[in-house]
CSV table of C-alpha atoms in Angstrom, one decimal:
chain,number,residue,atom,x,y,z
V,176,UNK,CA,79.3,37.8,25.6
V,177,UNK,CA,75.6,35.8,26.6
V,178,UNK,CA,74.5,36.4,22.7
V,179,UNK,CA,77.1,34.8,21.3
V,180,UNK,CA,76.1,31.2,22.5
V,181,UNK,CA,72.6,31.6,21.9
V,182,UNK,CA,73.9,32.3,18.4
V,183,UNK,CA,75.9,29.3,18.3
V,184,UNK,CA,73.1,27.2,19.0
V,185,UNK,CA,70.7,28.9,16.9
V,186,UNK,CA,73.0,28.0,14.3
V,187,UNK,CA,73.5,24.8,15.1
V,188,UNK,CA,69.3,24.5,15.2
V,189,UNK,CA,69.1,25.4,11.9
V,190,UNK,CA,72.0,23.6,10.6
V,191,UNK,CA,70.2,20.4,11.7
V,192,UNK,CA,66.9,21.6,10.4
V,193,UNK,CA,68.8,22.4,7.0
V,194,UNK,CA,69.8,18.8,7.3
V,195,UNK,CA,66.8,17.3,8.3
V,196,UNK,CA,65.0,18.6,5.3
V,197,UNK,CA,67.4,17.7,3.1
V,198,UNK,CA,67.2,14.1,4.2
V,199,UNK,CA,63.4,13.9,4.0
V,200,UNK,CA,63.2,15.3,0.7
V,201,UNK,CA,64.9,12.5,-1.4
V,202,UNK,CA,63.7,12.0,-4.4
V,203,UNK,CA,65.4,9.9,-6.7
V,204,UNK,CA,68.3,7.5,-6.3
V,205,UNK,CA,71.5,6.6,-8.7
V,206,UNK,CA,71.5,2.6,-8.9
V,207,UNK,CA,75.5,2.2,-9.9
V,208,UNK,CA,75.2,-1.2,-11.2
V,209,UNK,CA,77.7,-2.1,-13.5
V,210,UNK,CA,78.9,1.6,-13.7
V,211,UNK,CA,82.3,0.3,-12.7
V,212,UNK,CA,82.7,-2.2,-15.5
V,213,UNK,CA,82.7,1.1,-18.2
V,214,UNK,CA,84.7,-0.5,-21.0
V,215,UNK,CA,81.9,-3.8,-21.1
V,216,UNK,CA,78.9,-1.7,-21.2
V,217,UNK,CA,78.3,-3.3,-24.5
V,218,UNK,CA,79.1,-6.7,-24.0
V,219,UNK,CA,76.9,-6.8,-20.6
V,220,UNK,CA,74.0,-4.9,-22.7
V,221,UNK,CA,73.9,-7.7,-25.3
V,222,UNK,CA,74.8,-10.4,-22.8
V,223,UNK,CA,71.8,-9.9,-20.8
V,224,UNK,CA,69.7,-8.6,-23.7
V,225,UNK,CA,70.2,-12.8,-24.8
V,226,UNK,CA,69.4,-13.9,-21.5
V,227,UNK,CA,66.2,-11.7,-21.3
V,228,UNK,CA,65.2,-13.3,-24.6
V,229,UNK,CA,66.1,-16.9,-23.6
V,230,UNK,CA,64.2,-16.6,-20.2
V,231,UNK,CA,60.9,-15.3,-22.3
V,232,UNK,CA,61.2,-17.7,-24.8
V,233,UNK,CA,61.8,-20.5,-23.3
V,234,UNK,CA,59.2,-19.9,-20.4
V,235,UNK,CA,56.4,-19.5,-22.2
V,236,UNK,CA,57.2,-22.6,-24.2
V,237,UNK,CA,57.2,-24.8,-21.8
V,238,UNK,CA,53.7,-22.4,-20.8
V,239,UNK,CA,52.4,-23.7,-24.4
V,240,UNK,CA,53.4,-26.9,-24.1
V,241,UNK,CA,51.7,-27.8,-21.2
V,242,UNK,CA,48.8,-25.6,-22.0
V,243,UNK,CA,48.4,-28.0,-25.7
V,244,UNK,CA,50.0,-31.4,-25.4
V,245,UNK,CA,46.6,-33.3,-23.4
V,246,UNK,CA,49.1,-35.8,-21.8
V,247,UNK,CA,50.9,-33.2,-19.6
V,248,UNK,CA,47.5,-32.1,-17.9
V,249,UNK,CA,48.9,-33.3,-14.7
V,250,UNK,CA,49.6,-31.1,-11.1
V,251,UNK,CA,53.0,-31.4,-11.9
V,252,UNK,CA,53.1,-29.3,-14.7
V,253,UNK,CA,49.9,-27.1,-13.5
V,254,UNK,CA,52.9,-26.0,-11.1
V,255,UNK,CA,55.4,-25.9,-13.8
V,256,UNK,CA,53.0,-23.5,-16.0
V,257,UNK,CA,53.0,-21.5,-12.8
V,258,UNK,CA,56.2,-21.7,-12.3
V,259,UNK,CA,57.9,-20.3,-15.9
V,260,UNK,CA,55.0,-17.1,-15.6
V,261,UNK,CA,56.1,-16.5,-12.0
V,262,UNK,CA,59.6,-16.8,-13.6
V,263,UNK,CA,58.9,-14.2,-16.6
V,264,UNK,CA,57.2,-11.2,-14.0
V,265,UNK,CA,60.1,-11.9,-11.5
V,266,UNK,CA,62.8,-11.4,-14.4
V,267,UNK,CA,60.9,-8.7,-16.0
V,268,UNK,CA,60.8,-6.4,-12.4
V,269,UNK,CA,64.9,-6.0,-12.8
V,270,UNK,CA,66.0,-6.9,-16.2
V,271,UNK,CA,64.5,-3.8,-18.6
V,272,UNK,CA,65.9,-1.8,-15.7
V,273,UNK,CA,69.6,-3.2,-16.4
V,274,UNK,CA,69.0,-2.6,-20.1
V,275,UNK,CA,67.8,0.9,-19.7
V,276,UNK,CA,70.0,2.0,-17.5
V,277,UNK,CA,73.1,0.5,-19.5
V,278,UNK,CA,71.6,1.9,-22.5
V,279,UNK,CA,70.9,5.1,-21.8
V,280,UNK,CA,74.0,5.7,-19.3
V,281,UNK,CA,71.1,7.5,-17.0
V,282,UNK,CA,71.0,5.6,-13.9
V,283,UNK,CA,68.5,7.9,-11.9
V,284,UNK,CA,65.7,6.2,-10.3
V,285,UNK,CA,62.9,8.4,-8.2
V,286,UNK,CA,62.4,6.4,-5.1
V,287,UNK,CA,58.8,6.0,-5.9
V,288,UNK,CA,60.1,3.6,-9.0
V,289,UNK,CA,62.2,2.1,-6.6
V,290,UNK,CA,59.9,1.1,-3.7
V,291,UNK,CA,57.4,0.1,-6.4
V,292,UNK,CA,60.5,-2.4,-7.9
V,293,UNK,CA,61.6,-3.2,-4.4
V,294,UNK,CA,57.9,-4.7,-3.6
V,295,UNK,CA,56.9,-6.4,-6.8
V,296,UNK,CA,60.5,-7.8,-6.9
V,297,UNK,CA,59.8,-8.9,-3.1
V,298,UNK,CA,56.6,-10.2,-3.6
V,299,UNK,CA,57.0,-12.2,-6.6
V,300,UNK,CA,60.3,-14.1,-5.0
V,301,UNK,CA,58.0,-14.9,-2.2
V,302,UNK,CA,55.8,-16.4,-4.3
V,303,UNK,CA,58.6,-18.6,-6.0
V,304,UNK,CA,59.7,-19.5,-3.0
V,305,UNK,CA,56.2,-20.7,-1.4
V,306,UNK,CA,55.8,-22.9,-5.3
V,307,UNK,CA,59.1,-24.1,-4.7
V,308,UNK,CA,57.5,-25.9,-1.5
V,309,UNK,CA,54.4,-26.6,-2.9
V,310,UNK,CA,56.3,-28.3,-6.0
V,311,UNK,CA,58.1,-30.1,-3.5
V,312,UNK,CA,54.8,-31.4,-1.9
V,313,UNK,CA,53.2,-32.5,-5.5
V,314,UNK,CA,56.5,-34.6,-5.9
V,315,UNK,CA,56.4,-35.9,-2.4
V,316,UNK,CA,52.8,-36.9,-2.5
V,317,UNK,CA,52.9,-38.6,-5.8
V,318,UNK,CA,56.0,-40.6,-5.2
V,319,UNK,CA,55.4,-41.8,-1.3
V,320,UNK,CA,51.5,-41.7,-1.5
V,321,UNK,CA,50.6,-42.6,-5.1
V,322,UNK,CA,47.5,-44.3,-4.6
V,323,UNK,CA,46.1,-41.2,-2.7
V,324,UNK,CA,47.8,-38.6,-5.4
V,325,UNK,CA,44.3,-38.2,-7.4
V,326,UNK,CA,42.6,-37.4,-4.5
V,327,UNK,CA,45.1,-35.0,-2.7
V,328,UNK,CA,46.2,-33.2,-5.6
V,329,UNK,CA,42.6,-32.6,-7.6
V,330,UNK,CA,42.1,-29.6,-9.7
V,331,UNK,CA,40.4,-27.3,-6.2
V,332,UNK,CA,43.4,-27.9,-4.3
V,333,UNK,CA,46.3,-27.0,-6.9
V,334,UNK,CA,43.8,-24.6,-8.2
V,335,UNK,CA,44.4,-23.2,-4.5
V,336,UNK,CA,47.5,-23.6,-3.4
V,337,UNK,CA,48.9,-21.6,-6.8
V,338,UNK,CA,47.2,-18.7,-5.6
V,339,UNK,CA,48.1,-19.0,-2.4
V,340,UNK,CA,51.6,-19.2,-3.9
V,341,UNK,CA,51.2,-16.1,-6.1
V,342,UNK,CA,49.6,-14.1,-3.0
V,343,UNK,CA,50.5,-15.2,0.4
V,344,UNK,CA,53.7,-13.1,0.8
V,345,UNK,CA,51.7,-9.8,-0.4
V,346,UNK,CA,50.3,-8.3,3.2
V,347,UNK,CA,54.2,-9.1,4.3
V,348,UNK,CA,56.2,-7.9,1.4
V,349,UNK,CA,54.1,-4.7,1.2
V,350,UNK,CA,54.7,-3.8,4.9
V,351,UNK,CA,58.1,-4.5,5.2
V,352,UNK,CA,58.6,-2.1,1.6
V,353,UNK,CA,56.6,0.6,3.2
V,354,UNK,CA,58.5,0.4,6.6
V,355,UNK,CA,62.0,0.7,4.5
V,356,UNK,CA,60.3,3.5,2.7
V,357,UNK,CA,59.6,5.2,5.3
V,358,UNK,CA,63.1,5.3,6.5
V,359,UNK,CA,65.4,9.0,6.3
V,360,UNK,CA,68.0,8.8,3.8
V,361,UNK,CA,71.0,10.5,4.6
V,362,UNK,CA,73.9,8.6,4.1
V,363,UNK,CA,74.3,8.9,0.2
V,364,UNK,CA,71.8,8.5,-2.8
V,365,UNK,CA,74.0,6.0,-4.7
V,366,UNK,CA,72.6,2.3,-4.6
V,367,UNK,CA,75.4,0.2,-5.3
V,368,UNK,CA,73.4,-2.1,-6.7
V,369,UNK,CA,71.6,-2.9,-10.6
V,370,UNK,CA,68.0,-2.7,-8.7
V,371,UNK,CA,66.0,-1.7,-5.7
V,372,UNK,CA,67.1,-4.7,-3.1
V,373,UNK,CA,66.5,-4.5,0.5
V,374,UNK,CA,70.1,-5.0,1.7
V,375,UNK,CA,72.0,-1.9,-0.5
V,376,UNK,CA,68.5,0.7,0.0
V,377,UNK,CA,69.2,-0.3,3.4
V,378,UNK,CA,72.6,0.9,4.4
V,379,UNK,CA,71.7,4.3,2.9
V,380,UNK,CA,69.2,4.9,5.9
V,381,UNK,CA,70.1,7.5,8.6
V,382,UNK,CA,70.7,6.4,12.5
V,383,UNK,CA,70.9,2.8,14.0
V,384,UNK,CA,69.4,0.4,11.1
V,385,UNK,CA,70.1,-2.6,13.7
V,386,UNK,CA,65.9,-3.2,14.7
V,387,UNK,CA,65.6,-3.1,10.8
V,388,UNK,CA,67.8,-5.3,9.7
V,389,UNK,CA,66.6,-7.9,12.8
V,390,UNK,CA,62.9,-7.5,11.1
V,391,UNK,CA,64.5,-8.2,7.6
V,392,UNK,CA,66.2,-11.9,9.2
V,393,UNK,CA,62.7,-12.5,10.7
V,394,UNK,CA,60.7,-11.8,7.0
V,395,UNK,CA,63.3,-13.5,5.3
V,396,UNK,CA,62.9,-16.7,7.8
V,397,UNK,CA,59.6,-16.8,7.1
V,398,UNK,CA,59.5,-16.6,3.6
V,399,UNK,CA,62.6,-18.3,2.7
V,400,UNK,CA,63.7,-20.1,4.9
V,401,UNK,CA,60.7,-22.4,6.7
V,402,UNK,CA,59.9,-23.3,2.9
V,403,UNK,CA,62.9,-24.4,2.4
V,404,UNK,CA,63.3,-26.5,5.1
V,405,UNK,CA,59.9,-27.7,3.7
V,406,UNK,CA,61.1,-28.8,0.9
V,407,UNK,CA,64.5,-30.4,2.3
V,408,UNK,CA,61.8,-32.3,4.6
V,409,UNK,CA,59.6,-33.1,1.4
V,410,UNK,CA,62.8,-34.7,-0.7
V,411,UNK,CA,64.1,-36.4,2.3
V,412,UNK,CA,61.2,-39.1,2.7
V,413,UNK,CA,60.9,-39.2,-1.0
V,414,UNK,CA,64.8,-40.4,-1.4
V,415,UNK,CA,63.9,-42.9,1.5
V,416,UNK,CA,60.9,-43.9,-0.9
V,417,UNK,CA,62.8,-44.0,-3.8
V,418,UNK,CA,65.7,-46.1,-2.3
V,419,UNK,CA,63.4,-48.4,-1.7
V,420,UNK,CA,62.0,-49.0,-4.8
V,421,UNK,CA,62.2,-52.9,-6.0
V,422,UNK,CA,63.6,-51.6,-9.4
V,423,UNK,CA,66.6,-49.5,-10.4
V,424,UNK,CA,64.5,-48.6,-13.5
V,425,UNK,CA,62.1,-47.9,-11.0
V,426,UNK,CA,64.5,-45.4,-8.7
V,427,UNK,CA,65.9,-44.1,-12.2
V,428,UNK,CA,62.5,-42.9,-13.5
V,429,UNK,CA,61.1,-41.2,-9.7
V,430,UNK,CA,64.6,-39.4,-9.6
V,431,UNK,CA,64.6,-38.0,-12.9
V,432,UNK,CA,61.2,-36.5,-12.2
V,433,UNK,CA,62.4,-34.6,-9.1
V,434,UNK,CA,66.2,-34.1,-9.8
V,435,UNK,CA,65.8,-31.3,-12.4
V,436,UNK,CA,63.2,-29.5,-9.5
V,437,UNK,CA,65.9,-30.1,-6.9
V,438,UNK,CA,68.3,-28.2,-8.9
V,439,UNK,CA,66.4,-25.4,-9.4
V,440,UNK,CA,65.4,-25.1,-5.1
V,441,UNK,CA,69.5,-25.5,-4.9
V,442,UNK,CA,70.1,-22.6,-6.7
V,443,UNK,CA,68.0,-20.4,-6.0
V,444,UNK,CA,67.4,-20.8,-2.2
V,445,UNK,CA,71.0,-21.2,-1.7
V,446,UNK,CA,72.2,-17.6,-3.5
V,447,UNK,CA,69.3,-16.3,-1.9
V,448,UNK,CA,70.4,-17.3,1.6
V,449,UNK,CA,73.9,-16.2,1.4
V,450,UNK,CA,72.6,-12.6,-0.1
V,451,UNK,CA,69.9,-11.7,3.3
V,452,UNK,CA,71.6,-14.2,5.9
V,453,UNK,CA,74.6,-13.9,5.9
V,454,UNK,CA,76.7,-11.6,8.4
V,455,UNK,CA,76.7,-8.1,7.5
V,456,UNK,CA,80.7,-7.8,7.8
V,457,UNK,CA,81.0,-10.2,4.9
V,458,UNK,CA,79.0,-8.4,2.7
V,459,UNK,CA,80.8,-6.9,0.0
V,460,UNK,CA,78.9,-4.6,-3.8
V,461,UNK,CA,80.4,-7.0,-6.1
V,462,UNK,CA,79.7,-10.3,-4.1
V,463,UNK,CA,75.9,-9.5,-3.6
V,464,UNK,CA,75.4,-8.6,-7.4
V,465,UNK,CA,76.9,-11.9,-8.4
V,466,UNK,CA,74.6,-13.5,-6.1
V,467,UNK,CA,71.5,-11.2,-6.6
V,468,UNK,CA,72.6,-12.2,-10.5
V,469,UNK,CA,72.1,-15.6,-9.8
V,470,UNK,CA,68.6,-16.4,-8.6
V,471,UNK,CA,67.5,-13.1,-10.6
V,472,UNK,CA,68.8,-14.0,-13.9
V,473,UNK,CA,70.6,-17.2,-14.1
V,474,UNK,CA,68.5,-19.2,-12.8
V,475,UNK,CA,66.0,-18.5,-14.4
V,476,UNK,CA,67.4,-18.6,-17.8
V,477,UNK,CA,68.3,-22.2,-16.8
V,478,UNK,CA,64.9,-23.4,-15.4
V,479,UNK,CA,63.3,-24.5,-19.0
V,480,UNK,CA,66.2,-25.6,-19.8
V,481,UNK,CA,66.6,-28.3,-16.5
V,482,UNK,CA,63.3,-29.0,-17.1
V,483,UNK,CA,62.7,-29.5,-20.5
V,484,UNK,CA,66.1,-31.5,-21.3
V,485,UNK,CA,65.8,-33.8,-17.8
V,486,UNK,CA,62.0,-34.5,-18.3
V,487,UNK,CA,60.9,-37.1,-21.7
V,488,UNK,CA,57.2,-35.9,-20.9
V,489,UNK,CA,58.2,-32.2,-21.9
V,490,UNK,CA,60.5,-33.0,-24.4
V,491,UNK,CA,57.8,-35.2,-26.0
V,492,UNK,CA,55.1,-32.4,-25.8
V,493,UNK,CA,57.8,-30.5,-27.5
V,494,UNK,CA,58.1,-32.5,-30.4
V,495,UNK,CA,54.0,-33.0,-31.1
V,496,UNK,CA,54.1,-29.3,-30.6
V,497,UNK,CA,56.9,-28.7,-33.7
V,498,UNK,CA,55.6,-31.6,-35.4
V,499,UNK,CA,51.9,-29.4,-35.9
V,500,UNK,CA,53.5,-26.8,-36.7
């Protein structure tokens, strides 16, 4: 009679060890992506391919125009070229993988590749957030303190701000990625998303994730909400200054240089904030995918169009480039 409880406890321990082994040996995930739309796979592949080509072509064109036109050798366009370069890198982290998954219908991704994708996505997303804040600061100085603008936004300062934007979020996001992928994953290996983003990956982890989710909120506030507040503060001063300008023509010119940037800011921060800061109970895979598409593909695609169509200097630079060709 005494051997039965012992055998039972031994069996439980053996099962727990097997479970722990299976948890710790998760080697790959499955990116479900858009597999719930089997009849639209060809359409989605074509759509994302076209969008990717538009993003690459549009942003490369802005980089070339700002580099070749002497009239665009200004801080504003220096940051715009950096932003376009950043957009190309940012989109390349996710879209080629989406296209590969749709084309091959092989949705498996190793845990290492998933971690690398997440790390690059977070680092580049943080860089974009910082650079948008820097661009708003540039517009603030240009409009609110025009006499000091050449001194404040000199070439050295611009380079420092650009490098700081690219590299500023790297230590934090590397740490966050390492922390997330040090967790044990036992709920499932299926990521109901089209890339390895933080919320869907954390859902697969074992145990109480409230501490980790709080950590994610804190980081988002640091790298997203704080730059966004700086952008709002800059634009509140900019708008107040513009409204005090004596002529309607001057107001229209000032608004035209800022409205493009402000539109990009709203699209990027709006969709990102809803995804990362909205309550967990309101999350659904479909909504998360739609919002993620906004800030990973749609906004980068519209960036060159918004800046070129609403900026006379960029249009003039494009005409010069075409005439040379």
